[in-house]
Short mmCIF file of C-alpha atoms in Angstrom, two decimals:
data_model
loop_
_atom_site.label_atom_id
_atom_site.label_comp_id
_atom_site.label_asym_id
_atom_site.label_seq_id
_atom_site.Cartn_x
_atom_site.Cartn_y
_atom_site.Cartn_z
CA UNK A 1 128.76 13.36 148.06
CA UNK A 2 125.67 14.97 149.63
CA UNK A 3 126.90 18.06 148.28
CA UNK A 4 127.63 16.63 144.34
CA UNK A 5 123.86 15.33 144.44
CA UNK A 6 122.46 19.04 145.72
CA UNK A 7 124.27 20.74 142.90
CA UNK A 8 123.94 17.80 140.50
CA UNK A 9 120.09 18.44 140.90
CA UNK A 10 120.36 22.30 141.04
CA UNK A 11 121.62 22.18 137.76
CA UNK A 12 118.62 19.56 136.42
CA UNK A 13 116.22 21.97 137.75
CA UNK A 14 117.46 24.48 135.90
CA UNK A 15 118.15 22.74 132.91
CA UNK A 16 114.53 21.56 132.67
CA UNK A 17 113.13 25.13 132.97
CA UNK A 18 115.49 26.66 130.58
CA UNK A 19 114.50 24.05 128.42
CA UNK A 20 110.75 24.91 128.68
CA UNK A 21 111.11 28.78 128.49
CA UNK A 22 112.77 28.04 125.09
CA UNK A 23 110.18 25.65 124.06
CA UNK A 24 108.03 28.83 125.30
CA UNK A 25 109.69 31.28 123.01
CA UNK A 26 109.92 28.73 120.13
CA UNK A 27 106.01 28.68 120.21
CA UNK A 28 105.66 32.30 120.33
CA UNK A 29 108.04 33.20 117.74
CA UNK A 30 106.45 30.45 115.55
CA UNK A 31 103.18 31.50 116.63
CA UNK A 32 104.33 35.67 116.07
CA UNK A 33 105.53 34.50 112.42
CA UNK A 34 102.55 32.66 111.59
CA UNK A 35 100.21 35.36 112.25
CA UNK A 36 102.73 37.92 110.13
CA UNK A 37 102.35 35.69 107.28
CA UNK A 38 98.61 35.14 107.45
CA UNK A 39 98.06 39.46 107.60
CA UNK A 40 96.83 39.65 111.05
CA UNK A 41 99.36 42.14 111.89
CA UNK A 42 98.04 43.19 115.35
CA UNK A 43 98.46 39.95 116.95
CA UNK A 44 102.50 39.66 115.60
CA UNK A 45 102.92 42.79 116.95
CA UNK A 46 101.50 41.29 120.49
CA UNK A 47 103.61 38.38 120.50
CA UNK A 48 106.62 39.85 119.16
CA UNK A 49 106.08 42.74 122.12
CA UNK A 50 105.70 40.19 124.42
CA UNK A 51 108.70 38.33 123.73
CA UNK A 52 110.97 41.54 124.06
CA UNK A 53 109.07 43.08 126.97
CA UNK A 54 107.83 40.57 129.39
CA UNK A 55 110.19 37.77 128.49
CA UNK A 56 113.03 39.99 127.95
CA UNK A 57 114.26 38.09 124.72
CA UNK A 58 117.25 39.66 123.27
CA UNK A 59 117.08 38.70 119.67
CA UNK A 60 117.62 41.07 117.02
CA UNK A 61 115.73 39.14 114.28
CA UNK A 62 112.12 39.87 117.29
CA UNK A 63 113.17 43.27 116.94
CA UNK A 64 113.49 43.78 113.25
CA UNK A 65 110.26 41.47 112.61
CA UNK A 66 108.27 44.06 115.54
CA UNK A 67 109.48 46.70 113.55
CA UNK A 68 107.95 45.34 110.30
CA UNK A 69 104.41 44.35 111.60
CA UNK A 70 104.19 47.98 112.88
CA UNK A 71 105.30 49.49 109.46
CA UNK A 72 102.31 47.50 108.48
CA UNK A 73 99.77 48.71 111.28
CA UNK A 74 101.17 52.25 109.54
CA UNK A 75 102.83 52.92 113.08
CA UNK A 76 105.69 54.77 111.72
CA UNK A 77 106.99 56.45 115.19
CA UNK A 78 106.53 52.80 116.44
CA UNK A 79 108.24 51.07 113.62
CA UNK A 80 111.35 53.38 113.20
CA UNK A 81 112.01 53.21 116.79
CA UNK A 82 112.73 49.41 116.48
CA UNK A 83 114.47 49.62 113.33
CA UNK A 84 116.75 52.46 114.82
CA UNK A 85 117.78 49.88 117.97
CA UNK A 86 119.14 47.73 114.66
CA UNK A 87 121.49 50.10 113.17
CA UNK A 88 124.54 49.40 115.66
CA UNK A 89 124.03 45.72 114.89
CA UNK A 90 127.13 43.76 114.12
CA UNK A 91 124.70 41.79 111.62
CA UNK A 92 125.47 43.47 108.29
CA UNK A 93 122.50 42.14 107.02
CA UNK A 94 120.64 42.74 109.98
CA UNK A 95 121.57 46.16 109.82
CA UNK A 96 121.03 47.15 105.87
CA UNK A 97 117.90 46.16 106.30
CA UNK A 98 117.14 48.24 109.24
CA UNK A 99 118.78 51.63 106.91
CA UNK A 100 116.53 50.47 104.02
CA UNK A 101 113.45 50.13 106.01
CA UNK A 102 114.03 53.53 107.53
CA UNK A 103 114.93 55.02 104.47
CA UNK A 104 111.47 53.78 103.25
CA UNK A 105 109.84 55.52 106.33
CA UNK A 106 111.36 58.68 104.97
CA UNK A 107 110.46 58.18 101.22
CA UNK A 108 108.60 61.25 101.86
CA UNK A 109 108.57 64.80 99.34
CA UNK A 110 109.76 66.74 102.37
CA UNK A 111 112.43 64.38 103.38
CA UNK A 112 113.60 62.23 100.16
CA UNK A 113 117.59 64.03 101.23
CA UNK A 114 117.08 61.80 104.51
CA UNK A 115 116.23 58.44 102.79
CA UNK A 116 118.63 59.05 100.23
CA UNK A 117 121.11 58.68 103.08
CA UNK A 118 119.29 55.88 104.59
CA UNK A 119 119.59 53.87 101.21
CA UNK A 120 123.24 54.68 101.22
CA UNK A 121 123.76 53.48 104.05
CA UNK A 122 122.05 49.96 103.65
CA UNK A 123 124.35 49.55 100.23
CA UNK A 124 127.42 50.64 102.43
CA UNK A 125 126.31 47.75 105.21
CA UNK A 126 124.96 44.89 101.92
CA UNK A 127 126.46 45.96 98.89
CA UNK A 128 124.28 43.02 98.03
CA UNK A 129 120.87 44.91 98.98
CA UNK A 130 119.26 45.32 95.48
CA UNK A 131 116.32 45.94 97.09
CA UNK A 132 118.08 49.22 99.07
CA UNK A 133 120.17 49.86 95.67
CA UNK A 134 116.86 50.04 93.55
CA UNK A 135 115.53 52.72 96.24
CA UNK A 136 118.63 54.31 96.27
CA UNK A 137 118.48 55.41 92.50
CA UNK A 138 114.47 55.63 92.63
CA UNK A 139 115.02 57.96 95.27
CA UNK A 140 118.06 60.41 94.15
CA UNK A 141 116.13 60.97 90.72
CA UNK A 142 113.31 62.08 92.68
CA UNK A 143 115.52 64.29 94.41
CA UNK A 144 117.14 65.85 91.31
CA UNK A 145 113.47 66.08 89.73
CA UNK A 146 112.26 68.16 93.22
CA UNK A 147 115.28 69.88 92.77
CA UNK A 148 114.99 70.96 88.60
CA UNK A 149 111.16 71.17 89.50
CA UNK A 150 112.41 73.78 92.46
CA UNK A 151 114.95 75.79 90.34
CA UNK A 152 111.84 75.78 87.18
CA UNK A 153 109.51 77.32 90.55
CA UNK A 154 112.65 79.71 92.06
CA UNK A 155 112.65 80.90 87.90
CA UNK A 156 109.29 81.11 87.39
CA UNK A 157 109.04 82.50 90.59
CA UNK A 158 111.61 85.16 89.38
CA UNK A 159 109.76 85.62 86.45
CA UNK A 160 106.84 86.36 87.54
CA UNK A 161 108.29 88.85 90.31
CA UNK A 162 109.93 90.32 87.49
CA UNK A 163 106.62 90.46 85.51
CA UNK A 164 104.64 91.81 88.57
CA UNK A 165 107.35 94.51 89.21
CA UNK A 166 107.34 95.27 85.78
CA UNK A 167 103.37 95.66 85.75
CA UNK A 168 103.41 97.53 89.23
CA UNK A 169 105.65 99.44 87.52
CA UNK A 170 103.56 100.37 84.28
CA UNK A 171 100.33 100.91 86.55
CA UNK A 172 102.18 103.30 88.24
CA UNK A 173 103.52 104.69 85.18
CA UNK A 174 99.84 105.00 83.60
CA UNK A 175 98.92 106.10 86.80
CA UNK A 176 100.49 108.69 87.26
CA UNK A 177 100.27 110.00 83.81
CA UNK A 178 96.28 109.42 84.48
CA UNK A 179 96.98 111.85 87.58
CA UNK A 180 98.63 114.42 85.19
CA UNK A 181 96.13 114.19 82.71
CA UNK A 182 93.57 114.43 85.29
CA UNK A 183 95.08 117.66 86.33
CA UNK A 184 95.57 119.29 83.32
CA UNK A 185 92.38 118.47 82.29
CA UNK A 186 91.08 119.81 85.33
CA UNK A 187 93.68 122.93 84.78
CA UNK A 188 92.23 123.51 81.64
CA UNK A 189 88.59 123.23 83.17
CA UNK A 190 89.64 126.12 85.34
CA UNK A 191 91.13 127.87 82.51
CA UNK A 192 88.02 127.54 80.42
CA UNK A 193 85.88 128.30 83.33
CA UNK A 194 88.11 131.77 83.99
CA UNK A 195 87.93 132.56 80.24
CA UNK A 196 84.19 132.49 80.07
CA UNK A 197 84.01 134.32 84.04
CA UNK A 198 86.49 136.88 82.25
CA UNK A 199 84.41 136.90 79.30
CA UNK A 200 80.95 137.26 80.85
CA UNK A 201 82.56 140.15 83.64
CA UNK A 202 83.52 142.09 80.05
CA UNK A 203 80.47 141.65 78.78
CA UNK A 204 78.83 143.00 81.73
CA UNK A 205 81.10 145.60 81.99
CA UNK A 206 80.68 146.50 77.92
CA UNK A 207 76.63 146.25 78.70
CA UNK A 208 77.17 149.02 82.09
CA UNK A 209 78.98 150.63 80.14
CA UNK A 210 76.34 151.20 77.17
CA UNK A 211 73.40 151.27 79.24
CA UNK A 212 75.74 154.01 81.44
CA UNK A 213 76.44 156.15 77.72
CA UNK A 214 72.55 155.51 77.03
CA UNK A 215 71.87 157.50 80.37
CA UNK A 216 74.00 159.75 79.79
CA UNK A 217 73.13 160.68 75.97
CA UNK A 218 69.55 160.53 77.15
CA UNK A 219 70.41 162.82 80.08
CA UNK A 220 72.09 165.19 77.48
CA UNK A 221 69.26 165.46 75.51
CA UNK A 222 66.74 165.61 77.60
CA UNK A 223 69.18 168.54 78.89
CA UNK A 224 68.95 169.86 75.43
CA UNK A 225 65.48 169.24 75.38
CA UNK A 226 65.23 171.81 78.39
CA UNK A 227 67.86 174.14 76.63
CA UNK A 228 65.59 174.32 73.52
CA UNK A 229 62.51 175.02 75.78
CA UNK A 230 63.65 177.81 77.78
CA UNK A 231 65.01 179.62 74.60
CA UNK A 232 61.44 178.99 73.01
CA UNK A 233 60.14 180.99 75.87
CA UNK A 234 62.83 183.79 75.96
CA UNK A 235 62.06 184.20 72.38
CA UNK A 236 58.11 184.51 73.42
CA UNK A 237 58.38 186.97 75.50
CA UNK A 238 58.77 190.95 74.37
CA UNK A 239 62.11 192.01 74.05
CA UNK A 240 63.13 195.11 76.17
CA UNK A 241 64.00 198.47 75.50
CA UNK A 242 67.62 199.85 74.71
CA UNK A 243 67.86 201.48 77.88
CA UNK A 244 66.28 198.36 79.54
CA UNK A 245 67.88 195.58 78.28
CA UNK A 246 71.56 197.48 79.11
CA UNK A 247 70.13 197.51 82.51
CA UNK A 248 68.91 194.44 82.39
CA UNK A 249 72.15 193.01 80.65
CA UNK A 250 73.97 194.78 83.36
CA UNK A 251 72.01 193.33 86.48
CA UNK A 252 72.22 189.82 85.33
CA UNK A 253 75.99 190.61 84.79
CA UNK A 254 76.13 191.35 88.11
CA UNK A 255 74.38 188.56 89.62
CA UNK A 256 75.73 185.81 87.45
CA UNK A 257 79.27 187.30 88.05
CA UNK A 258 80.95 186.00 91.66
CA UNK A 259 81.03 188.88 94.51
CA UNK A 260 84.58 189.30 95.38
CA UNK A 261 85.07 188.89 99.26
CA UNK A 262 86.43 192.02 101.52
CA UNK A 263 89.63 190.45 101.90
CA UNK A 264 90.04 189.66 98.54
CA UNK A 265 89.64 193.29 97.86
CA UNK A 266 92.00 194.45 100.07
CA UNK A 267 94.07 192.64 98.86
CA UNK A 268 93.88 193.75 95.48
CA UNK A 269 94.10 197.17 96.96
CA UNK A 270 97.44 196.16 98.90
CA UNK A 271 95.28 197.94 101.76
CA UNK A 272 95.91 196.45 105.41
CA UNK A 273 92.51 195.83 107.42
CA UNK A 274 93.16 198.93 110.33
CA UNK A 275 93.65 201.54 106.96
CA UNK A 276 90.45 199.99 105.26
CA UNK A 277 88.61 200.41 108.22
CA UNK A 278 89.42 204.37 108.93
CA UNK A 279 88.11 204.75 104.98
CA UNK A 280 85.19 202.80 105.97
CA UNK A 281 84.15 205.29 109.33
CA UNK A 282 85.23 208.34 106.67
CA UNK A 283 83.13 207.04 103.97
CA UNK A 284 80.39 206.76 107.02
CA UNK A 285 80.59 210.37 108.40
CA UNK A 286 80.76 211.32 104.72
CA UNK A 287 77.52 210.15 103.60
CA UNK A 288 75.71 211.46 107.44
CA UNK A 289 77.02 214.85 106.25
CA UNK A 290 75.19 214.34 102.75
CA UNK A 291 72.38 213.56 104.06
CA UNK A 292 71.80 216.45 106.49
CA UNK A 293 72.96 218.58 104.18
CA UNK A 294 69.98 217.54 101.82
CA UNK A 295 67.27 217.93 104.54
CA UNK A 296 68.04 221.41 104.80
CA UNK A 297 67.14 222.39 101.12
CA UNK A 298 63.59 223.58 100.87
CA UNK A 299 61.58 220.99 97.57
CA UNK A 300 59.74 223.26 95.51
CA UNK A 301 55.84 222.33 94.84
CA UNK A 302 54.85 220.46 92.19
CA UNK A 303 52.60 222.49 90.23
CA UNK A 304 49.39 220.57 89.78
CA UNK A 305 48.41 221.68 86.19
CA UNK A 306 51.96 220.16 84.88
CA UNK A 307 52.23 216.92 83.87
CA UNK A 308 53.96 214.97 85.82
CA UNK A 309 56.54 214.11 82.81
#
């Protein structure tokens, strides 16, 4: 009997505390709501934290409200971490709400693939949702426009690659005839500037040459010049006798004409040098006999009353 009353009143002690922790998280939950409702967002959060963390209350509808006070604190990391503990629920209802709410976190230009398939999923869990059905379709025509609006940038994009290539292409063309026309031009140039060079070394050239006939005319007459005065004077002066003038003639003959050499006349002889040289010592005692011969011969006296002539 002793032992019926000890667990009779084991189980009203624990009966009465169970029944105040609920009481507890009645108030708290009530409390959590309340503040929701009224905006204050912070303190829901609090109470719905507290709940799950420090009173370890395992209650699916905590966790999907804690989710939605931090969606509206903006605490997206916060928020889809609750709303991801959700989607394993065996609440259907529970659970397309948790898909819609993250595919609302994702209703995002960069990510609108990845709440499309959140919305699909919350219709697949509630075909009921209306609220994840309206998102659903809001969200895959904003997906086809991103797409059209992608392709219209990928064509344009082509486009204008095509139009840039196709002007890179031109300003290389013009370019490059700007380079050949800057090189014939510059060819030309040169060509002009060799035609006058050519032009001004034949003019020069005509102009030494002139000045170099000039000189030489002028050298010719003054030549002449000299010509004309030495026959002036020849003519001046008295003109020689027969006698002297064949002399004369002769002389100049003599000295204007070249002197033969020794060889040459031997040569024109056809007389070696050893014969020409015995003629030579002959010729030699030849004349030494003349001229003793002569210094014997008495000269007769001039007689002084003759003329000399």
């Amino acid at each position: 009997m002793r032992i019926k009353y000890t667990i009779l009143l084991f189980f009203m002690v624990c009966f009465s505390a169970s029944a105040n922790d609920i009481s507890r998280v009645n108030t708290l939950k009530k409390n959590a709501a309340a503040a929701f409702q009224a905006g204050n967002y912070e303190e829901a959060a609090a109470q719905y934290s507290y709940l799950i963390d420090s009173l370890l209350i395992d209650d699916e509808r905590v966790v999907m409200n804690l989710g939605h006070a931090y969606y509206q604190l903006d605490k997206k990391d916060l928020a889809q971490a609750q709303y991801q503990k959700l989607v394993l629920s065996k609440d259907e209802s529970l659970k397309s709400i948790a898909y819609q709410q993250l595919g609302a976190l994702s209703n995002d230009p960069k990510t609108l693939q990845k709440a499309l398939s959140y919305f699909k999923e919350s219709i697949k869990s509630d075909p009921g949702n209306q609220d994840a059905r309206y998102n659903y379709e809001l969200v895959k025509k904003k997906l086809k426009e991103q797409q059209d609006q992608n392709q219209d940038n990928q064509d344009q994009n082509k486009d204008q690659d095509q139009e840039q290539d196709q002007e890179n292409k031109d300003q290389q063309d013009q370019d490059q005839q700007d380079q050949e026309q800057q090189d014939q031009d510059q060819q030309d140039q040169q060509n002009q500037d060799q035609e006058g060079q050519d032009q001004q070394d034949q003019e020069q050239q005509n102009k030494d040459q002139q000045e170099e006939e000039q000189s030489d005319e002028q050298k010719e007459e003054e030549q002449q010049q000299n010509d004309e005065g030495k026959e002036g004077k020849e003519e001046e002066q008295p003109k020689p006798q027969e006698g002297e003038e064949g002399e004369e003639g002769e002389e100049k003959d003599k000295k204007e004409a070249p002197q033969p050499s020794p060889s040459d006349k031997m040569q024109e002889m056809n007389i070696s040098e050893e014969k020409a040289k015995m003629i030579l010592e002959a010729l030699k005692n030849s004349e030494i006999q003349y001229i003793q011969q002569n210094r014997r011969k008495p000269t007769k006296r001039k007689d002084s009353d003759k003329p000399d002539w």
